[in-house]
Amino acid sequence: MEWFWELVGNPYLITALSAWFLAQVLKTILYAVMNGGLSLERLFGDGGMPSGHSATVTSLAVFCALMHGTGSHEFAVSAILAIIVCHDAMGVRQETGKQAVLINELVDIVEKLKVEHRLPAIELKEFVGHTPLQVAAGICLGFLDAMAMYFLVFALQSLWHCSIIIL
């Protein structure tokens, strides 16, 4: 059972997940404001503003830099991961979303033509990738989250050490 407490007490994991959670909540709120209605799908869905993927990996990389320095292997691995994820969010995943929009429109056109051959009744997800602005917003959110979590971790450690000394 010790593994469980190590898992839920892991500041690197908590920091990355908190950035993802904040991004998803912001994404849901922004979508509701822009579209006039709440869509809980946005809470767990891909795409949109800000990028949850970018926020998550940026938060992890910045937290590793703060904890171990920019010369550490922890930072190097997380920074490379962040670069790949952010690039992929704007590249391949963005193009996949554009293709999904086009394919969905083509399927609608074919269905309206009443062609004998029926296409599969599958609608492709169109919210898949991110614009550069959405990725940049995710990076900023991840940076701020890592800074806040870093100072929170050290504040809690200081309180813990003070309480042990008092006891």
GROMACS .gro file of C-alpha atoms in nm:
model
  167
    1MET     CA    1   0.000   0.000   0.000
    2GLU     CA    2   0.304   0.225   0.033
    3TRP     CA    3   0.316   0.254  -0.348
    4PHE     CA    4  -0.026   0.420  -0.340
    5TRP     CA    5   0.084   0.692  -0.098
    6GLU     CA    6   0.401   0.747  -0.299
    7LEU     CA    7   0.187   0.785  -0.612
    8VAL     CA    8  -0.064   1.032  -0.469
    9GLY     CA    9   0.213   1.223  -0.291
   10ASN     CA   10   0.435   1.255  -0.598
   11PRO     CA   11   0.478   1.631  -0.652
   12TYR     CA   12   0.581   1.585  -1.017
   13LEU     CA   13   0.266   1.391  -1.097
   14ILE     CA   14   0.044   1.624  -0.895
   15THR     CA   15   0.194   1.930  -1.067
   16ALA     CA   16   0.142   1.791  -1.418
   17LEU     CA   17  -0.211   1.672  -1.340
   18SER     CA   18  -0.306   2.004  -1.179
   19ALA     CA   19  -0.201   2.186  -1.498
   20TRP     CA   20  -0.408   1.946  -1.708
   21PHE     CA   21  -0.709   1.992  -1.476
   22LEU     CA   22  -0.683   2.372  -1.485
   23ALA     CA   23  -0.655   2.372  -1.864
   24GLN     CA   24  -0.959   2.148  -1.903
   25VAL     CA   25  -1.170   2.359  -1.666
   26LEU     CA   26  -1.065   2.680  -1.845
   27LYS     CA   27  -1.136   2.517  -2.180
   28THR     CA   28  -1.486   2.420  -2.066
   29ILE     CA   29  -1.560   2.769  -1.933
   30LEU     CA   30  -1.428   2.944  -2.245
   31TYR     CA   31  -1.625   2.710  -2.471
   32ALA     CA   32  -1.944   2.781  -2.271
   33VAL     CA   33  -1.890   3.158  -2.293
   34MET     CA   34  -1.809   3.153  -2.666
   35ASN     CA   35  -2.088   2.911  -2.765
   36GLY     CA   36  -2.358   3.003  -2.516
   37GLY     CA   37  -2.385   2.662  -2.353
   38LEU     CA   38  -2.201   2.423  -2.128
   39SER     CA   39  -2.054   2.111  -2.289
   40LEU     CA   40  -1.910   1.866  -2.039
   41GLU     CA   41  -1.743   1.688  -2.331
   42ARG     CA   42  -1.498   1.980  -2.337
   43LEU     CA   43  -1.390   1.888  -1.983
   44PHE     CA   44  -1.232   1.565  -2.110
   45GLY     CA   45  -1.206   1.634  -2.482
   46ASP     CA   46  -0.908   1.725  -2.694
   47GLY     CA   47  -0.851   2.051  -2.880
   48GLY     CA   48  -0.961   2.397  -2.779
   49MET     CA   49  -0.822   2.684  -2.572
   50PRO     CA   50  -0.591   2.637  -2.385
   51SER     CA   51  -0.406   2.321  -2.482
   52GLY     CA   52  -0.423   2.076  -2.192
   53HIS     CA   53  -0.144   1.869  -2.345
   54SER     CA   54   0.089   2.170  -2.363
   55ALA     CA   55   0.000   2.282  -2.011
   56THR     CA   56   0.066   1.934  -1.869
   57VAL     CA   57   0.410   1.875  -2.023
   58THR     CA   58   0.524   2.234  -1.974
   59SER     CA   59   0.429   2.220  -1.607
   60LEU     CA   60   0.627   1.898  -1.563
   61ALA     CA   61   0.934   2.038  -1.742
   62VAL     CA   62   0.934   2.365  -1.547
   63PHE     CA   63   0.882   2.182  -1.217
   64CYS     CA   64   1.177   1.952  -1.299
   65ALA     CA   65   1.390   2.257  -1.382
   66LEU     CA   66   1.299   2.420  -1.050
   67MET     CA   67   1.359   2.103  -0.848
   68HIS     CA   68   1.676   1.974  -1.019
   69GLY     CA   69   1.812   2.253  -1.237
   70THR     CA   70   1.826   2.288  -1.612
   71GLY     CA   71   2.137   2.069  -1.630
   72SER     CA   72   1.960   1.764  -1.487
   73HIS     CA   73   1.850   1.458  -1.677
   74GLU     CA   74   1.501   1.499  -1.527
   75PHE     CA   75   1.468   1.838  -1.693
   76ALA     CA   76   1.622   1.717  -2.020
   77VAL     CA   77   1.378   1.427  -2.058
   78SER     CA   78   1.072   1.634  -1.963
   79ALA     CA   79   1.177   1.927  -2.186
   80ILE     CA   80   1.221   1.701  -2.491
   81LEU     CA   81   0.883   1.543  -2.416
   82ALA     CA   82   0.727   1.890  -2.391
   83ILE     CA   83   0.875   1.999  -2.724
   84ILE     CA   84   0.747   1.686  -2.900
   85VAL     CA   85   0.398   1.711  -2.750
   86CYS     CA   86   0.359   2.084  -2.824
   87HIS     CA   87   0.486   2.041  -3.179
   88ASP     CA   88   0.255   1.744  -3.237
   89ALA     CA   89  -0.045   1.934  -3.099
   90MET     CA   90   0.004   2.206  -3.362
   91GLY     CA   91   0.115   1.978  -3.645
   92VAL     CA   92  -0.024   1.630  -3.694
   93ARG     CA   93  -0.317   1.668  -3.455
   94GLN     CA   94  -0.417   2.005  -3.603
   95GLU     CA   95  -0.417   1.856  -3.953
   96THR     CA   96  -0.617   1.556  -3.830
   97GLY     CA   97  -0.886   1.794  -3.705
   98LYS     CA   98  -0.899   1.974  -4.040
   99GLN     CA   99  -0.930   1.642  -4.223
  100ALA     CA  100  -1.210   1.532  -3.990
  101VAL     CA  101  -1.410   1.847  -4.073
  102LEU     CA  102  -1.370   1.786  -4.445
  103ILE     CA  103  -1.453   1.414  -4.426
  104ASN     CA  104  -1.762   1.482  -4.214
  105GLU     CA  105  -1.881   1.738  -4.471
  106LEU     CA  106  -1.821   1.492  -4.758
  107VAL     CA  107  -2.016   1.220  -4.577
  108ASP     CA  108  -2.308   1.464  -4.532
  109ILE     CA  109  -2.303   1.550  -4.904
  110VAL     CA  110  -2.300   1.182  -5.007
  111GLU     CA  111  -2.585   1.105  -4.765
  112LYS     CA  112  -2.794   1.387  -4.918
  113LEU     CA  113  -2.739   1.249  -5.269
  114LYS     CA  114  -2.928   0.931  -5.169
  115VAL     CA  115  -2.659   0.707  -5.316
  116GLU     CA  116  -2.722   0.331  -5.288
  117HIS     CA  117  -2.390   0.268  -5.121
  118ARG     CA  118  -2.419   0.375  -4.759
  119LEU     CA  119  -2.122   0.515  -4.573
  120PRO     CA  120  -2.052   0.410  -4.215
  121ALA     CA  121  -2.248   0.620  -3.964
  122ILE     CA  122  -1.938   0.744  -3.785
  123GLU     CA  123  -1.871   1.111  -3.726
  124LEU     CA  124  -1.504   1.194  -3.680
  125LYS     CA  125  -1.392   1.411  -3.390
  126GLU     CA  126  -1.306   1.758  -3.516
  127PHE     CA  127  -1.160   1.896  -3.192
  128VAL     CA  128  -0.827   1.717  -3.203
  129GLY     CA  129  -0.539   1.958  -3.248
  130HIS     CA  130  -0.449   2.311  -3.148
  131THR     CA  131  -0.363   2.643  -3.304
  132PRO     CA  132  -0.030   2.805  -3.211
  133LEU     CA  133  -0.220   3.047  -2.982
  134GLN     CA  134  -0.388   2.760  -2.797
  135VAL     CA  135  -0.053   2.587  -2.748
  136ALA     CA  136   0.108   2.913  -2.631
  137ALA     CA  137  -0.174   2.961  -2.379
  138GLY     CA  138  -0.121   2.605  -2.257
  139ILE     CA  139   0.253   2.668  -2.219
  140CYS     CA  140   0.187   2.985  -2.017
  141LEU     CA  141  -0.066   2.805  -1.798
  142GLY     CA  142   0.178   2.516  -1.742
  143PHE     CA  143   0.456   2.757  -1.647
  144LEU     CA  144   0.236   2.940  -1.396
  145ASP     CA  145   0.105   2.613  -1.253
  146ALA     CA  146   0.459   2.477  -1.203
  147MET     CA  147   0.570   2.796  -1.029
  148ALA     CA  148   0.268   2.789  -0.797
  149MET     CA  149   0.310   2.419  -0.719
  150TYR     CA  150   0.683   2.459  -0.659
  151PHE     CA  151   0.630   2.732  -0.402
  152LEU     CA  152   0.337   2.541  -0.251
  153VAL     CA  153   0.552   2.227  -0.210
  154PHE     CA  154   0.826   2.422  -0.037
  155ALA     CA  155   0.579   2.614   0.178
  156LEU     CA  156   0.422   2.286   0.292
  157GLN     CA  157   0.765   2.133   0.355
  158SER     CA  158   0.862   2.435   0.564
  159LEU     CA  159   0.542   2.406   0.767
  160TRP     CA  160   0.603   2.034   0.812
  161HIS     CA  161   0.959   2.090   0.935
  162CYS     CA  162   0.844   2.367   1.170
  163SER     CA  163   0.575   2.145   1.320
  164ILE     CA  164   0.825   1.862   1.378
  165ILE     CA  165   1.065   2.099   1.552
  166ILE     CA  166   0.784   2.231   1.774
  167LEU     CA  167   0.674   1.880   1.866
   0.00000   0.00000   0.00000
